[in-house]
mmCIF file of C-alpha atoms in Angstrom:
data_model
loop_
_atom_site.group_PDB
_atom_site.id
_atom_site.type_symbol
_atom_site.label_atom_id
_atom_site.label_comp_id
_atom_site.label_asym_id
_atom_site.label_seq_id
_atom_site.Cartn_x
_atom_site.Cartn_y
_atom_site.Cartn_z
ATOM 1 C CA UNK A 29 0.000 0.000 0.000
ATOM 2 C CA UNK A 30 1.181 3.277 -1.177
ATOM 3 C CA UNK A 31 2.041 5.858 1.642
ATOM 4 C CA UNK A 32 1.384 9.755 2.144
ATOM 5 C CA UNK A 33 2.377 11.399 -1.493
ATOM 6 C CA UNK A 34 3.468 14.988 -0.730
ATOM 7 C CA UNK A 35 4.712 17.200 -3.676
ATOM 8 C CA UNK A 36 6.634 18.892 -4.365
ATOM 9 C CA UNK A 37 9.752 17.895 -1.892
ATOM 10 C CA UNK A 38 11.084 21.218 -2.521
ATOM 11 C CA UNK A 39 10.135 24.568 -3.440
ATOM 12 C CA UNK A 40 11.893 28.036 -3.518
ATOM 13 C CA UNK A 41 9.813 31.125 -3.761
ATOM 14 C CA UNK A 42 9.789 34.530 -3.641
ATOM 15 C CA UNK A 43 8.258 36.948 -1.179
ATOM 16 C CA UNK A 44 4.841 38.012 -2.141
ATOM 17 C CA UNK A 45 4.182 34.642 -3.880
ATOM 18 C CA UNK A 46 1.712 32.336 -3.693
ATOM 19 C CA UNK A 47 2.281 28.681 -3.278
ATOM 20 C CA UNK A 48 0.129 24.910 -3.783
ATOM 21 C CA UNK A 49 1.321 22.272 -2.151
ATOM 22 C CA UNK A 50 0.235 18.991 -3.293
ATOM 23 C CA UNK A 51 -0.987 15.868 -0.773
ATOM 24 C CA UNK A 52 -2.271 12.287 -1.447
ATOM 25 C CA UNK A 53 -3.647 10.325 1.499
ATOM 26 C CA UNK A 54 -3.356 6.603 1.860
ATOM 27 C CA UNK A 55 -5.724 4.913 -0.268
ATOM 28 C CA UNK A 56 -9.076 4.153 1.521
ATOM 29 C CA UNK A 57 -8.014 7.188 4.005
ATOM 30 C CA UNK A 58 -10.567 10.015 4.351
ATOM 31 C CA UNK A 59 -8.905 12.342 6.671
ATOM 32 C CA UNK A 60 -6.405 14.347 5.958
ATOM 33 C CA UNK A 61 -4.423 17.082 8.189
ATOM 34 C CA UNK A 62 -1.891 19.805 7.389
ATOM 35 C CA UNK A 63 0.893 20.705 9.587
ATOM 36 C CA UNK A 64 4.099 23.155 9.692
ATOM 37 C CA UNK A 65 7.193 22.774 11.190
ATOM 38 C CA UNK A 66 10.131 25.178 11.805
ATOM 39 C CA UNK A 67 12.631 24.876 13.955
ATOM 40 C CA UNK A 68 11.534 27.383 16.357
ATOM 41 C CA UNK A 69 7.638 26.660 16.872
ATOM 42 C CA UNK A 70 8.299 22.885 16.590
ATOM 43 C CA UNK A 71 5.141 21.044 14.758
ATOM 44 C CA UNK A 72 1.848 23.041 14.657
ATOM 45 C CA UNK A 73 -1.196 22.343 13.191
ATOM 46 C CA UNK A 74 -3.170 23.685 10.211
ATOM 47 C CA UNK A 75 -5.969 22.312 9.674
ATOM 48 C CA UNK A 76 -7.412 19.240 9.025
ATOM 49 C CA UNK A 77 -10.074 17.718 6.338
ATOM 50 C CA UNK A 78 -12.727 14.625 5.912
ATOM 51 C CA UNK A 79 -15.131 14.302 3.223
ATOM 52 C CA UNK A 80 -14.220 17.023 1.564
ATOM 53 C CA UNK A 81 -15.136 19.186 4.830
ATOM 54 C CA UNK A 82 -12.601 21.654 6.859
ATOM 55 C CA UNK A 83 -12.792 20.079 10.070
ATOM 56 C CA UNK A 84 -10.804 22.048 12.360
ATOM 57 C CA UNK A 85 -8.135 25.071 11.366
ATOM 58 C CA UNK A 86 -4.991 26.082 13.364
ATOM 59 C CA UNK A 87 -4.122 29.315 14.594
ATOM 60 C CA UNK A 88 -2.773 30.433 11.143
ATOM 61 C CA UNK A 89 -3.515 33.716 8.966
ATOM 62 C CA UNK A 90 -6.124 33.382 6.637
ATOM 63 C CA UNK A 91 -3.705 33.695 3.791
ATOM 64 C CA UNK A 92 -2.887 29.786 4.626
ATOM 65 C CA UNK A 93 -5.993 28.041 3.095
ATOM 66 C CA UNK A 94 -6.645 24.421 2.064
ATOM 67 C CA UNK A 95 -9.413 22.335 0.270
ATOM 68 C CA UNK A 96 -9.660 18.544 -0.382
ATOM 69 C CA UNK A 97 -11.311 16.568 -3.299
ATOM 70 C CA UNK A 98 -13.852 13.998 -3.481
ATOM 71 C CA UNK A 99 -10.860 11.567 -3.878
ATOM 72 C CA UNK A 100 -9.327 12.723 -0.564
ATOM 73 C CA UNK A 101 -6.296 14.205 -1.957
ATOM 74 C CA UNK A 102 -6.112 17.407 -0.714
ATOM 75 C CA UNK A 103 -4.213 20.902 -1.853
ATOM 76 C CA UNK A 104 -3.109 23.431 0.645
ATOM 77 C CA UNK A 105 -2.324 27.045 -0.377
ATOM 78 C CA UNK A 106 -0.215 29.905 1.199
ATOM 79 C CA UNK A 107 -0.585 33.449 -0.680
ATOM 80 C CA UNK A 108 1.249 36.592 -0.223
ATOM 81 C CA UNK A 109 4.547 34.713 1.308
ATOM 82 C CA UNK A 110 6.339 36.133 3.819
ATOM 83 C CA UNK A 111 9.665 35.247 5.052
ATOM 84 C CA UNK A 112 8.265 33.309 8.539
ATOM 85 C CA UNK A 113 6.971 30.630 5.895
ATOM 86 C CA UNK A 114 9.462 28.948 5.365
ATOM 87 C CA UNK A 115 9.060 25.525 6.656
ATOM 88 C CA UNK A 116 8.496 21.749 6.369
ATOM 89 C CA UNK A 117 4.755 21.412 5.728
ATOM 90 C CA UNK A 118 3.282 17.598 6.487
ATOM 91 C CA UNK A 119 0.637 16.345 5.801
ATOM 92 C CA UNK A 120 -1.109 13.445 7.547
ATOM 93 C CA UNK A 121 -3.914 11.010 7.035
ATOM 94 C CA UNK A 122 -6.234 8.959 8.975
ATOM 95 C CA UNK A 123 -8.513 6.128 8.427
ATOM 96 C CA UNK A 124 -11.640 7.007 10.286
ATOM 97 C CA UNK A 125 -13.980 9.540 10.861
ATOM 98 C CA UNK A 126 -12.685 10.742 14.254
ATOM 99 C CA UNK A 127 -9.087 10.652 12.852
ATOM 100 C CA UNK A 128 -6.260 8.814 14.865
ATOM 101 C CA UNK A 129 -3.702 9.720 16.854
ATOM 102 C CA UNK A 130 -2.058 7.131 14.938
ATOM 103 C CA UNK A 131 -1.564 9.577 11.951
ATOM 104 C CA UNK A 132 0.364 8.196 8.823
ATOM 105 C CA UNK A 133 2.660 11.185 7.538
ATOM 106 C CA UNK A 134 3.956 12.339 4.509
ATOM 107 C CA UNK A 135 7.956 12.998 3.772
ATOM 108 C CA UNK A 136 6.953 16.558 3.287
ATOM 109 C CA UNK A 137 7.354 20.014 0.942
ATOM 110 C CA UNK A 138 10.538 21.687 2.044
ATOM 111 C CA UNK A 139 9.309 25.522 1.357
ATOM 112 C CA UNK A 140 11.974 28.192 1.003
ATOM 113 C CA UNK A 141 11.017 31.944 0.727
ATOM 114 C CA UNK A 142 13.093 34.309 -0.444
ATOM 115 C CA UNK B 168 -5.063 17.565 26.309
ATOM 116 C CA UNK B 169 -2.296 16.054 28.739
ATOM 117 C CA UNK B 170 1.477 18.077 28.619
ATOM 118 C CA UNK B 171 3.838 15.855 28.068
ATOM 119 C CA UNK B 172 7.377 16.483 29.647
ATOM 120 C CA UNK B 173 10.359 14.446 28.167
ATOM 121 C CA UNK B 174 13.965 14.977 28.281
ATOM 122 C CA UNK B 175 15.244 17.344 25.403
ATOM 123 C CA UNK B 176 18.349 14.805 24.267
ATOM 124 C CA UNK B 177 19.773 11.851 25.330
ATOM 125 C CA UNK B 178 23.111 10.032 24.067
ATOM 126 C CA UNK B 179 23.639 6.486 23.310
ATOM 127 C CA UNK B 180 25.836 4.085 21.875
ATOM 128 C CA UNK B 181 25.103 1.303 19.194
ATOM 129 C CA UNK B 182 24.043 -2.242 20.445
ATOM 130 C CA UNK B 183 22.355 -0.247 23.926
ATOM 131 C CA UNK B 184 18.870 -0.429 24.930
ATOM 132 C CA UNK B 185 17.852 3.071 25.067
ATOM 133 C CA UNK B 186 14.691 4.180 27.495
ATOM 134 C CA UNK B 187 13.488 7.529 26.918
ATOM 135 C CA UNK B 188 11.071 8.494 29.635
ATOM 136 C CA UNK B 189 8.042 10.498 29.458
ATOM 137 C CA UNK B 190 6.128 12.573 31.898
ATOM 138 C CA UNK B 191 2.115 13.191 31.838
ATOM 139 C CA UNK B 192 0.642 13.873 35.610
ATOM 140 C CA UNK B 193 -2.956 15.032 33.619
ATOM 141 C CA UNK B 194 -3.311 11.932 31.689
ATOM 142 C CA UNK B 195 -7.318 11.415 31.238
ATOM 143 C CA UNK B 196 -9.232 8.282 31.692
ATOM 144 C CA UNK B 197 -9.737 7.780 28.144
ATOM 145 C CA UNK B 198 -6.029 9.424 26.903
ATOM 146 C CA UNK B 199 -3.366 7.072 25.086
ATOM 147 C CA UNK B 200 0.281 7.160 24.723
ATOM 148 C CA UNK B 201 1.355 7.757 21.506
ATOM 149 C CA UNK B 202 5.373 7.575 20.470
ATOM 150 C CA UNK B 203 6.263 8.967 17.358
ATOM 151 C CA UNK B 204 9.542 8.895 15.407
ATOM 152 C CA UNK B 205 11.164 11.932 13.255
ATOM 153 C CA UNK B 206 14.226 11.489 11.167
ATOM 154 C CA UNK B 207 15.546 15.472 9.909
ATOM 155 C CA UNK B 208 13.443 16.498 6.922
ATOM 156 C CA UNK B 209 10.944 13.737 7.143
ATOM 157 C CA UNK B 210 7.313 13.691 8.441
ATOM 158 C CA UNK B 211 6.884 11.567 12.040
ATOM 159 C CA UNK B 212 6.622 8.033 11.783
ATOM 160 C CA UNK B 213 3.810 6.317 14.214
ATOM 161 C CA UNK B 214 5.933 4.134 16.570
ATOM 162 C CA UNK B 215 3.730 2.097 19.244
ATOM 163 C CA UNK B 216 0.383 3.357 21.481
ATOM 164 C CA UNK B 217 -0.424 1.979 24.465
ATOM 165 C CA UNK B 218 -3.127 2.126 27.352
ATOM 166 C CA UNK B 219 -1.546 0.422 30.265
ATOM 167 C CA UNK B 220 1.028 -2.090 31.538
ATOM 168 C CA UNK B 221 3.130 -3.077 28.429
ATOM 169 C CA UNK B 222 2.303 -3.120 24.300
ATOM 170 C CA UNK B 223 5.764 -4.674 22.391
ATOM 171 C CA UNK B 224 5.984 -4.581 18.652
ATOM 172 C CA UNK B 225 8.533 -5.208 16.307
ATOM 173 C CA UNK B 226 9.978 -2.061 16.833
ATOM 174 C CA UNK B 227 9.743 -0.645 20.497
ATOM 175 C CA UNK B 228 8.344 -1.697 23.845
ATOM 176 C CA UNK B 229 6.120 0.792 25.831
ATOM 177 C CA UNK B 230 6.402 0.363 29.568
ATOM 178 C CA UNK B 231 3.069 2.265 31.190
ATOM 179 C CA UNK B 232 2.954 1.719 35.036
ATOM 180 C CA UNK B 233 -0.214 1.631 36.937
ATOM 181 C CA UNK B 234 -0.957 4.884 37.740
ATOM 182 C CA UNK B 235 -0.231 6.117 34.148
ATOM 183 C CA UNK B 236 1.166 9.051 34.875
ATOM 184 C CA UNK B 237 4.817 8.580 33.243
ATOM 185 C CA UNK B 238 5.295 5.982 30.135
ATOM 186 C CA UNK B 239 9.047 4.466 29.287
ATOM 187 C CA UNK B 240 9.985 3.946 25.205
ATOM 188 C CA UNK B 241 12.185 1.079 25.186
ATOM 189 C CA UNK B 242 14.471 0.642 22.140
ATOM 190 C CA UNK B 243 16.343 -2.283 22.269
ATOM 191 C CA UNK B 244 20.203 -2.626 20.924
ATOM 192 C CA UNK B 245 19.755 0.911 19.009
ATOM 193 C CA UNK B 246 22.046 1.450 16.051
ATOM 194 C CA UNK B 247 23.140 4.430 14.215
ATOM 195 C CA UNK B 248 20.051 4.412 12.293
ATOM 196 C CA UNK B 249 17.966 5.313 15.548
ATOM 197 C CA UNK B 250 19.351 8.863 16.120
ATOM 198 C CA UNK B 251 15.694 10.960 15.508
ATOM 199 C CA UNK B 252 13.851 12.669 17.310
ATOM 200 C CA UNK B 253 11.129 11.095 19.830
ATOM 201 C CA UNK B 254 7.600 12.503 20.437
ATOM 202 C CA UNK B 255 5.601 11.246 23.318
ATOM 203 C CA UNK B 256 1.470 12.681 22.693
ATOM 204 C CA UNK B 257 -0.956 11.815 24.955
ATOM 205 C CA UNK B 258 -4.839 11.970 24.086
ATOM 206 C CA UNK B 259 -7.960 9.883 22.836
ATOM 207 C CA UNK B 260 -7.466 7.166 20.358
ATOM 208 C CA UNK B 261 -9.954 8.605 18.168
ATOM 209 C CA UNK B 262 -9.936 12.115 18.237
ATOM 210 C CA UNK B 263 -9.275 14.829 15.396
ATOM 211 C CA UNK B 264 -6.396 15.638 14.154
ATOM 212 C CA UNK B 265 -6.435 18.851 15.533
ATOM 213 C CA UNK B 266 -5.748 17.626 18.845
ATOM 214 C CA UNK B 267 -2.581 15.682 18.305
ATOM 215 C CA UNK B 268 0.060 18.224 19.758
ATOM 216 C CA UNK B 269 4.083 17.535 19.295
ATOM 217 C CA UNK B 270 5.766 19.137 22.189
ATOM 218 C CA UNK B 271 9.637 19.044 21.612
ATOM 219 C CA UNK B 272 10.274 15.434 21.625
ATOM 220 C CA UNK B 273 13.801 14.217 22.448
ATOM 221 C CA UNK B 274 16.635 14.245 20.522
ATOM 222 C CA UNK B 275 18.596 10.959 20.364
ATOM 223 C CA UNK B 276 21.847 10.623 19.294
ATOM 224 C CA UNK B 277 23.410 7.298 18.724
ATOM 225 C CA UNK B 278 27.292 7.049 18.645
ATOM 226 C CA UNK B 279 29.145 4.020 17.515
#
């Protein structure tokens, strides 16, 4: 079985950019949840999506957004980049409904703004 | 959901059994223990989960005493391959994603 597919691995950007990053779940997974990591705020949560439904968001500007499709993968999308974005952002899915603290992750979209 | 308190690095040589020791005094009736593995510039990898007394995989042992408040990850003759870093998470099985906080895991560092 096929695990989390995140693309791309890595991405350079400018400031003022906008940026889609690119997630397929396990199949047969319905949940899927979005994450950053830096080195200074550790591994904080975005927001997280089931049936094609925004379950629960982070503490994140609004210029972070995310959708997912009726086949689970899901997209997220940063506009206006600033600097502070630049981070590993995982993705994670989950089998059930209620999600899992046993999350299956992705390798991640190294994002570098410039 | 339950803070978690575990060292911030711990050193170790190859062929050791390593226990890295976690703290949760608010642990709920219904809250797991969750390990989870992080090699640099990779997402966590889901390690073992346990309730209580003792869950062994292929992998890592999870040592949970009775009154639940502290768990012990037990890695047995680490190698090289081992150094990561180590989240402990406490919380419901089932519960959304949301809710699964990473507090600054432990850094282990295997020498040969």
């Amino acid at each position: 079985k096929a695990g989390v597919t995140q693309t791309p691995r890595y991405l350079i950007k400018t400031r003022g950019q906008q940026v889609t990053l690119s997630c397929s779940p396990i199949s047969g997974h319905r949940s899927v949840s979005w994450y950053q990591q830096t080195p200074g705020q550790g591994l904080q949560f975005l927001f997280e999506y089931f049936s094609e439904t925004q379950r629960n968001k982070g503490n994140f500007p609004g210029r972070f957004s995310g959708r997912q499709f009726s086949n689970s993968r899901s997209e997220m999308n940063v506009s206006t980049l600033e600097l502070g974005d630049s981070a590993l952002y995982l993705c994670a899915s989950s089998p059930g409904q209620g999600g899992s603290t046993e999350a299956f992750f992705g390798q991640g979209t190294r994002l570098t703004v410039v | 959901l339950a803070k978690t308190t575990q060292p911030i690095s711990m050193d170790s040589y190859e062929g050791q059994e390593v226990n890295i020791t976690c703290s949760h005094n608010n642990i709920a009736t219904n809250d797991y223990i969750t390990w989870y593995q992080q090699f640099p510039s990779q997402g966590p990898r889901f390690i073992i989960q346990g309730y209580k007394t003792k869950v062994t995989n292929e992998v890592a042992s999870l040592f949970i005493p009775a009154d639940r408040k502290s768990s012990t990850l037990s890695l047995p003759r680490v190698s090289l391959s081992d150094t990561a870093v180590y989240y402990c998470l406490v919380g419901p099985a089932y519960s959304s994603a949301s809710k699964i906080i990473f507090g600054s895991g432990t850094r282990l560092s295997i020498r040969p």
